[in-house]
Short mmCIF file of C-alpha atoms and ligand atoms in Angstrom, two decimals:
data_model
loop_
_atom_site.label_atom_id
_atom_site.label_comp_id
_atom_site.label_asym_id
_atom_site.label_seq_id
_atom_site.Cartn_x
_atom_site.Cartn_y
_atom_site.Cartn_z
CA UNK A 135 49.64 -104.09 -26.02
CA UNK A 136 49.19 -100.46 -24.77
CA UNK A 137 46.60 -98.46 -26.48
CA UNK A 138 46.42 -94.67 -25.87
CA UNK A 139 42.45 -94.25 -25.31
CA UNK A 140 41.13 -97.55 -23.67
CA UNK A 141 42.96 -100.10 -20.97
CA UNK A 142 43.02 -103.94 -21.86
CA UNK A 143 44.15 -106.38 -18.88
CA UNK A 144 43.55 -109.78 -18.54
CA UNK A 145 43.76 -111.85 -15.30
CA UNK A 146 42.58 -115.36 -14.73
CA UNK A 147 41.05 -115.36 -17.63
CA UNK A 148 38.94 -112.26 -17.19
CA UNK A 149 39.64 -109.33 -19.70
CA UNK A 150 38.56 -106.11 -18.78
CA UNK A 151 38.31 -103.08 -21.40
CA UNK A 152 38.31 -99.60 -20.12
CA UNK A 153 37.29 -96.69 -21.85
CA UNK A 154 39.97 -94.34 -21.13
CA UNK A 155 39.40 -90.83 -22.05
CA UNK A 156 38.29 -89.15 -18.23
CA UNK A 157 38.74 -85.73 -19.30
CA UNK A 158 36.10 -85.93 -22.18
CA UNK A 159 33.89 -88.38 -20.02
CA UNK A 160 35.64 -91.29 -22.22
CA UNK A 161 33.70 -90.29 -25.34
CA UNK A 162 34.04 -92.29 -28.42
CA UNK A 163 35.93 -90.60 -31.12
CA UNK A 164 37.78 -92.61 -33.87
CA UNK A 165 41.04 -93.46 -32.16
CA UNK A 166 39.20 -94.44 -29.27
CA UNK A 167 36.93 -96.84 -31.46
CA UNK A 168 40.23 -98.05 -33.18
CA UNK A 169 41.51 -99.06 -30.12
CA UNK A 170 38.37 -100.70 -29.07
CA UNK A 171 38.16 -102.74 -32.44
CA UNK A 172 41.35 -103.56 -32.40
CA UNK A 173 41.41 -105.34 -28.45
CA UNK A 174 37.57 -106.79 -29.62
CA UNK A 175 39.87 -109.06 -32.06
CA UNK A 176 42.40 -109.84 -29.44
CA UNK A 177 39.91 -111.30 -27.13
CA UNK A 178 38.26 -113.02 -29.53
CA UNK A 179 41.41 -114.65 -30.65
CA UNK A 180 42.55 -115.58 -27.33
CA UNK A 181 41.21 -118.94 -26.17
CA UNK A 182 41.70 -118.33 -22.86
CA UNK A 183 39.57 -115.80 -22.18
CA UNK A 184 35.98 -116.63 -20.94
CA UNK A 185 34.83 -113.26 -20.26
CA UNK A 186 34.88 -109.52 -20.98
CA UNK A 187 34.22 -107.11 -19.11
CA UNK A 188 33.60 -103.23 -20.16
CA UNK A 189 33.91 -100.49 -17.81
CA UNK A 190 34.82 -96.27 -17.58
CA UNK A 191 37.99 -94.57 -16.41
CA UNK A 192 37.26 -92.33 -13.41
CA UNK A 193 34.12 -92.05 -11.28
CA UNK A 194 31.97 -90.14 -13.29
CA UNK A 195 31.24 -91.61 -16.90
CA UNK A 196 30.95 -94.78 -18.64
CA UNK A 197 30.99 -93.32 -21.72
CA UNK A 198 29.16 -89.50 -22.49
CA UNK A 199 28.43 -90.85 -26.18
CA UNK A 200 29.93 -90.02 -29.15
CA UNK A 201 32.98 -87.19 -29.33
CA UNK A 202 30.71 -84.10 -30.26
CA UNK A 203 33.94 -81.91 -30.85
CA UNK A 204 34.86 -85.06 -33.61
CA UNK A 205 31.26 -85.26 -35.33
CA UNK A 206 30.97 -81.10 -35.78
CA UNK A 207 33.96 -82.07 -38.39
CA UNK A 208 32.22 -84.78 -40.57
CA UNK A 209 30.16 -83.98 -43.47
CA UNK A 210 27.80 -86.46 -44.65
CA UNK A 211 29.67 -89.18 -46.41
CA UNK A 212 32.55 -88.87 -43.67
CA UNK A 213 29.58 -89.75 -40.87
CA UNK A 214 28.09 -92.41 -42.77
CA UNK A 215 31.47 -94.15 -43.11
CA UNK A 216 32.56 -93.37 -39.18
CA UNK A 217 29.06 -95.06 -38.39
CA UNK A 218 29.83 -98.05 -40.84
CA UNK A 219 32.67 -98.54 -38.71
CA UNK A 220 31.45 -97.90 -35.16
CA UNK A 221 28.64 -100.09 -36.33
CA UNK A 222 30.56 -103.12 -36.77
CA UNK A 223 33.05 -102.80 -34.53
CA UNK A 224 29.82 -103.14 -31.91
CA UNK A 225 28.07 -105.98 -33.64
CA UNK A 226 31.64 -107.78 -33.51
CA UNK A 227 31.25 -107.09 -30.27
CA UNK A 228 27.57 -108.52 -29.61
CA UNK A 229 28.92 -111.29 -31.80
CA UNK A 230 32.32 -112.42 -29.49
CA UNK A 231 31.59 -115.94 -28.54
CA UNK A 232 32.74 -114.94 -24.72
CA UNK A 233 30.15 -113.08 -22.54
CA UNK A 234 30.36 -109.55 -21.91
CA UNK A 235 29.08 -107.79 -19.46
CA UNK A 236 28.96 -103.76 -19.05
CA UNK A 237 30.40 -102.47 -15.91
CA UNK A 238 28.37 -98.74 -16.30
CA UNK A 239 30.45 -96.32 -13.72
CA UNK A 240 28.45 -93.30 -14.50
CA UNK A 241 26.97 -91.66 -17.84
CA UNK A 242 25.68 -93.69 -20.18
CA UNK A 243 25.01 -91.55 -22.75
CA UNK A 244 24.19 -91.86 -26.77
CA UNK A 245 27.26 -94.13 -27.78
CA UNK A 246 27.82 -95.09 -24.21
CA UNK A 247 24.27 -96.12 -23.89
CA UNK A 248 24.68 -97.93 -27.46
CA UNK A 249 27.68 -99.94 -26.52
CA UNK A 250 26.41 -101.02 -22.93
CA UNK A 251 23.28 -102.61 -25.29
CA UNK A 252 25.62 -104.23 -27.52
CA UNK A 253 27.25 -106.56 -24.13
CA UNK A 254 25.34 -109.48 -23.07
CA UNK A 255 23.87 -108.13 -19.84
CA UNK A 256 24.69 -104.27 -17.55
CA UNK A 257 25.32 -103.82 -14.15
CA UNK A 258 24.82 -100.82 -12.56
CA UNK A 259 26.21 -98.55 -10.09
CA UNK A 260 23.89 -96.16 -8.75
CA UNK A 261 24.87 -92.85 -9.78
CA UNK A 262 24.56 -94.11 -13.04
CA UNK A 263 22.50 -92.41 -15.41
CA UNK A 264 21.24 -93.72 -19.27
CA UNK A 265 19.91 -91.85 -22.17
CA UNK A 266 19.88 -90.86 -26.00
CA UNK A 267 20.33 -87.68 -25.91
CA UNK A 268 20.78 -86.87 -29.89
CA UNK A 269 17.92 -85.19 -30.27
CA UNK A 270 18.93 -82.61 -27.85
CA UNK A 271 21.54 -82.02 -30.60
CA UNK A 272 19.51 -82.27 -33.79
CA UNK A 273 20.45 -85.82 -34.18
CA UNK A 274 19.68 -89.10 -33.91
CA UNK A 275 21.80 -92.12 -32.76
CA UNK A 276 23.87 -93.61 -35.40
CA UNK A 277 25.77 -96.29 -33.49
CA UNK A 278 22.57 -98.84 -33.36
CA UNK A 279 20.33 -97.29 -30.67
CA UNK A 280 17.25 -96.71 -32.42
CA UNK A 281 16.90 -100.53 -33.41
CA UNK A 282 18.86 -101.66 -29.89
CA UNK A 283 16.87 -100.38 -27.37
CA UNK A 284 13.42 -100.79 -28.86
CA UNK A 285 14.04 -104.54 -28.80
CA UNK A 286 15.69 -104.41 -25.24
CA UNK A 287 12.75 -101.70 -23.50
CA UNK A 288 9.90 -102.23 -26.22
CA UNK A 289 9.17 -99.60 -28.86
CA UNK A 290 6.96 -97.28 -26.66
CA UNK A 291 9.61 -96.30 -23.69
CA UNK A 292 12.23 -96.54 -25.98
CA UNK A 293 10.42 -94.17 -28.37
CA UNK A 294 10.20 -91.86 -25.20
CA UNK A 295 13.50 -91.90 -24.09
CA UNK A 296 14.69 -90.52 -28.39
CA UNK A 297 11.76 -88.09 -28.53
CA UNK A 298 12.40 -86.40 -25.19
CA UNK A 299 16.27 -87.02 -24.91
CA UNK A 300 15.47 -87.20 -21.02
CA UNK A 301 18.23 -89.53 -19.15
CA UNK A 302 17.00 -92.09 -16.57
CA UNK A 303 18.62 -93.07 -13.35
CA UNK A 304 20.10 -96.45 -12.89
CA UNK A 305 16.94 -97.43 -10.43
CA UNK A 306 14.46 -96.83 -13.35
CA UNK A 307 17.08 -98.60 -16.01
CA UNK A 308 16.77 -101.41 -14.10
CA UNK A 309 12.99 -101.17 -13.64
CA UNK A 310 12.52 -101.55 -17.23
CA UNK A 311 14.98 -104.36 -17.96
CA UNK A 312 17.48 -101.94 -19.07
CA UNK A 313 19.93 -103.08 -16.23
CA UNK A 314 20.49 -105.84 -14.63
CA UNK A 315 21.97 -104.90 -11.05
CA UNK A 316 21.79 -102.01 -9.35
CA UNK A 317 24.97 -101.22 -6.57
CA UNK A 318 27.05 -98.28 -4.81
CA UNK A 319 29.63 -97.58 -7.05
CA UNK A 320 32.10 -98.95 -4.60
CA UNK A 321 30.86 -102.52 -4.99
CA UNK A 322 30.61 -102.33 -8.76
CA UNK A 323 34.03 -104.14 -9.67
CA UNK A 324 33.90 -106.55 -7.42
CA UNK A 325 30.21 -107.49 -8.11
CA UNK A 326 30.78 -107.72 -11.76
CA UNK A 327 33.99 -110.03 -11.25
CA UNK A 328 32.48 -112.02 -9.42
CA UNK A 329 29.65 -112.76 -11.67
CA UNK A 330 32.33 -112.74 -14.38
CA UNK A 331 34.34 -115.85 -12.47
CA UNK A 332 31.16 -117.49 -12.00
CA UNK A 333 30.33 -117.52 -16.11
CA UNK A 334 34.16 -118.15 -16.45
CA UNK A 335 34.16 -121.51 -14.54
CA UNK A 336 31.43 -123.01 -16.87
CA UNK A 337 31.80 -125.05 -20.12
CA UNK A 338 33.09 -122.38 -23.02
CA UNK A 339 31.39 -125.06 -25.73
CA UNK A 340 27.93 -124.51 -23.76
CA UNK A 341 28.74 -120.87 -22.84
CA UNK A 342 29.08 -119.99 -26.64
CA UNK A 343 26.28 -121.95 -27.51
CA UNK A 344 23.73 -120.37 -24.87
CA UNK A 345 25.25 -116.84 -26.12
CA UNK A 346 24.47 -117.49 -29.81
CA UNK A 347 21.10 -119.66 -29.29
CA UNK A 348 19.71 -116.59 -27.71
CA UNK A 349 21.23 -113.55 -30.48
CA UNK A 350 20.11 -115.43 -33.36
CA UNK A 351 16.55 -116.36 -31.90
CA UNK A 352 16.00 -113.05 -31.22
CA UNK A 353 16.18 -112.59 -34.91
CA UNK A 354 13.81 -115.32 -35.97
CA UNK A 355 10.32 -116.78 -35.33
CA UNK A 356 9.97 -119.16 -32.23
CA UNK A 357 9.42 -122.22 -34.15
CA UNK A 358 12.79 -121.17 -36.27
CA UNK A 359 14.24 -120.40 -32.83
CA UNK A 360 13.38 -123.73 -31.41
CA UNK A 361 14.95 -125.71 -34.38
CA UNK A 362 18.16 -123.62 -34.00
CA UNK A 363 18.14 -124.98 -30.27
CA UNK A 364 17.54 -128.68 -30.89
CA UNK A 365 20.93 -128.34 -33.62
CA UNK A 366 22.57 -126.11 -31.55
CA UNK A 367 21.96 -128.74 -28.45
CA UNK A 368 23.45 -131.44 -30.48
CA UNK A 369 26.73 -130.09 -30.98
CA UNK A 370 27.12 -129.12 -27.40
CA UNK A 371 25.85 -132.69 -26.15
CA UNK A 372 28.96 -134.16 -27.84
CA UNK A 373 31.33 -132.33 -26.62
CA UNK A 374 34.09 -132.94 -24.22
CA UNK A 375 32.63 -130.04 -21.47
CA UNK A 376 29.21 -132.00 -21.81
CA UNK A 377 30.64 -135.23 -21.27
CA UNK A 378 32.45 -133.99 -18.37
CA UNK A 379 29.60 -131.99 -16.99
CA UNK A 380 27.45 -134.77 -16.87
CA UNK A 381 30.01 -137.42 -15.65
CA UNK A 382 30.56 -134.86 -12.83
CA UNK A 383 26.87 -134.60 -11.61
CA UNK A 384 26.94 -138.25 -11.72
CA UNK A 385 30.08 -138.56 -9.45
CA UNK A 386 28.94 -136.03 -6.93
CA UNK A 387 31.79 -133.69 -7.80
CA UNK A 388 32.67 -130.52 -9.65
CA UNK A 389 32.72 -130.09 -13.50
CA UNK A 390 36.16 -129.24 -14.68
CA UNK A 391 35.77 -127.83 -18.67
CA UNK A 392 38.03 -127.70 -21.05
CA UNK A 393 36.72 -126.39 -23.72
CA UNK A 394 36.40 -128.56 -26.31
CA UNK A 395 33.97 -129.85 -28.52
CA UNK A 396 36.10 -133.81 -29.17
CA UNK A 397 36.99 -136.02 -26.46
N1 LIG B 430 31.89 -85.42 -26.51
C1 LIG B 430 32.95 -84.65 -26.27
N2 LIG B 430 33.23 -84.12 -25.06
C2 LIG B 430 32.38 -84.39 -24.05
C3 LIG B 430 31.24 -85.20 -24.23
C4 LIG B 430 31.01 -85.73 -25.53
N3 LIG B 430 29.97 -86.55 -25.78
N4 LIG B 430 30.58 -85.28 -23.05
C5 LIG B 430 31.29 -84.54 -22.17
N5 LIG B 430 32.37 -84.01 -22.76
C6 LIG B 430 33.40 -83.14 -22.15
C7 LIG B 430 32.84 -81.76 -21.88
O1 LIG B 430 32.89 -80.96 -23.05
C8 LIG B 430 33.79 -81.28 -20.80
O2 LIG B 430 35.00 -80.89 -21.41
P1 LIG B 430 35.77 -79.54 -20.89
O3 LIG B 430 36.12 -79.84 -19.46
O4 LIG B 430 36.94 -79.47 -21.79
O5 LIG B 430 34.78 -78.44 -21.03
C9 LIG B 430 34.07 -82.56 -20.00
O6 LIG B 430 33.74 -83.65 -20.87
C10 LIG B 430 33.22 -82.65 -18.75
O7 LIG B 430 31.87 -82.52 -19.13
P2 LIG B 430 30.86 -81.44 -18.47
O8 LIG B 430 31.63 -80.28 -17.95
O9 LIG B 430 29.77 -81.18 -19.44
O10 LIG B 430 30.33 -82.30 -17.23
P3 LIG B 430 28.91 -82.14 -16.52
O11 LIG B 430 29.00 -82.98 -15.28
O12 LIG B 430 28.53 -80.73 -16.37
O13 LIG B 430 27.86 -82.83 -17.54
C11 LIG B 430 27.08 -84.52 -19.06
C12 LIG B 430 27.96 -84.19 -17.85
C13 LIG B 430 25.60 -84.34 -18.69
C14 LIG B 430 27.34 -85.96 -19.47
C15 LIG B 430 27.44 -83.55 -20.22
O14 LIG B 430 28.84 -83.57 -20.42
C16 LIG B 430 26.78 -83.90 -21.54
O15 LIG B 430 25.62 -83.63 -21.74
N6 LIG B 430 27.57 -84.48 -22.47
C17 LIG B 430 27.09 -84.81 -23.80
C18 LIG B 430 26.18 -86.01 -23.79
C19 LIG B 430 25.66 -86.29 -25.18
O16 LIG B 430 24.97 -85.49 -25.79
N7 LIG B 430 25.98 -87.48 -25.72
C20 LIG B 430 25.53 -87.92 -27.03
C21 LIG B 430 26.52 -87.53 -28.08
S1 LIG B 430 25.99 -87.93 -29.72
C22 LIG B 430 26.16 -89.61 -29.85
O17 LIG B 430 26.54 -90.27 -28.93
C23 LIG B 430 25.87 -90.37 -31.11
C24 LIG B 430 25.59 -89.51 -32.28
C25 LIG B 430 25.78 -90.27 -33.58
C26 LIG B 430 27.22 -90.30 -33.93
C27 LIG B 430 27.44 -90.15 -35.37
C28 LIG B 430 28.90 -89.90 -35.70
C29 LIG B 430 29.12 -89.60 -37.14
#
C-alpha cells in the first residue's frame, strides 16, 4: 500500500519503514503517525516478516521530533489525545513480536529520539546526533521519553540530557549504551541488513520469545523475571524451530525454522 508520509517495502522478508517527510526533517505530525500505525499492523500481521527495520528519508534526519508547526495548534485536551495516540502506536511498536532495529540517518530529535528507544536495538551513522530538546521549547516530551531513556541511560544522564536540552553525537550515544553501532553513513544500510538477515534466519518461535522474555523482565523483579523465563523456555523447547535447531546441531548441519510452535 502507498502511504503519503512514510515508505513500507518488504524484501526477503525484511520490512523497512521510512519516515518520509525530508523537507520538515521527517517530523512526526498526525498523518505521518497514521501512516506509521497503520504499516505497524501490517507487519505484525504478516507472518513472513522476521524483521523491521526503521530508517529517515534523505541524508540529514531520522526524525527532528515532533511537527512543531502541528503542536502550536493543539490546546490541551487536543495534545493529550494526539499523545494517547502517538503513545500507543509506539508501545505497539516495542510490543511487535519481530525485532526492530532503528536505522538513525541523522537527527534524532524529541519524537525521533523517542521512537528510535521504542525499537529493539539503534545503529548509528556518524553524523548522527540524539537529544530531547523540549525544554528548549517550554516543553517536555510527551511521546514516552522521560520514562524511556531513564531506563535505557539511567536517571542521572538522562536527567541531563531533559534539563539542558543539549544533543549528543552518535560517538557519545553509543558510549552510554544509547547506540549500538557506530558507522559512516554510507555503510549504514547495508550494516543494518545485514544484521537484520542474520536475526531473520533464526527460529521466529525463539526470536519472539527472547524479544518478550527481555520487555516484560524489565518490568518485574529478577526472581519474577526468572520464572517468566523457565515458562517462557518451555513453550519454545516444544516447538517445531527447537526441535529442528537441536536436531541440526546434532547432525552437523544448518537449522532450517519454520516457525512453528507444533511439529
Ligand atoms: N517540526 C517541524 N518542522 C521542522 C522540525 C520539527 N520538529 N525540525 C525541522 N523542521 C523544518 C524546519 O522548520 C525547516 O523548514 P523550512 O525549510 O520550511 O524553514 C526544515 O525542517 C529544515 O530545518 P532547519 O532549517 O532548521 O535545519 P538546520 O540544519 O538548520 O537545523 C535542527 C536542524 C537542529 C534539527 C533544527 O531543525 C531543529 O532544532 N529542529 C527542531 C528540533 C526539536 O525541537 N525537536 C523536538 C520537537 S518537540 C517533540 O518532539 C515532542 C514534544 C511533545 C509532543 C506533544 C504533541 C502534542
Amino acid at each position: 500500500m502507498e502511504y503519503e508520509n512514510i515508505l513500507l517495502g518488504v524484501e526477503d522478508g525484511i520490512a523497512t519503514i521510512t519516515f518520509n517527510r525530508p523537507k520538515a526533517l521527517n517530523a512526526l505530525n498526525a498523518p505521518l503517525v497514521r501512516d506509521l500505525s497503520d504499516a505497524i499492523k501490517k507487519v505484525s500481521e504478516d507472518e513472513d516478516i522476521r524483521c523491521l527495520i526503521l530508517t529517515g528519508s534523505g541524508d540529514k534526519a531520522f526524525v527532528a521530533g515532533a511537527d512543531i508547526v502541528e503542536l502550536t495548534k493543539f490546546n490541551s485536551l487536543q495534545a493529550k489525545n494526539h499523545i494517547h495516540f502517538v503513545q500507543s502506536t509506539f508501545d505497539n511498536l516495542q510490543k511487535l513480536s519481530v525485532p526492530v532495529i532503528a536505522a538513525v540517518n541523522g537527527f534524532a530529535l524529541g519524537g525521533g529520539l523517542e521512537v528510535a528507544m521504542s525499537c529493539d536495538f539503534i545503529y548509528a551513522s556518524d553524523n548522527a546526533k540524539f537529544g530531547l530538546p523540549e525544554i528548549n521549547l517550554g516543553l517536555i516530551p510527551g511521546f514516552g521519553g522521560t520514562q524511556r531513556l531513564p531506563r535505557m541511560i539511567g536517571p542521572n544522564l538522562a536527567k541531563e540530557m531533559l534539563f539542558t536540552g543539549k544533543m549528543i553525537d552518535a560517538q557519545e550515544a553509543n558510549s552510554i549504551g544509547l547506540v549500538n553501532k557506530v558507522m559512516p553513513q554510507s555503510e549504514l544500510m547495508d550494516t543494518v541488513l545485514k544484521t537484520a538477515k542474520t536475526i531473520a534466519s533464526k527460529g521466529k518461535v525463539s526470536l519472539r520469545a527472547a524479544k518478550q522474555t527481555v520487555n516484560s523482565g524489565l518490568n518485574v523483579d529478577l526472581e519474577t523475571g526468572c520464572k517468566m523465563e523457565a515458562d517462557i523456555f518451555s513453550i519454545c523447547i516444544s516447538s517445531e524451530d527447537a526441535k529442528e535447531g537441536t536436531t541440526a546441531f546434532l547432525e552437523k548441519r544448518k537449522a532450517e525454522f519454520k516457525g512453528t510452535y507444533n511439529s
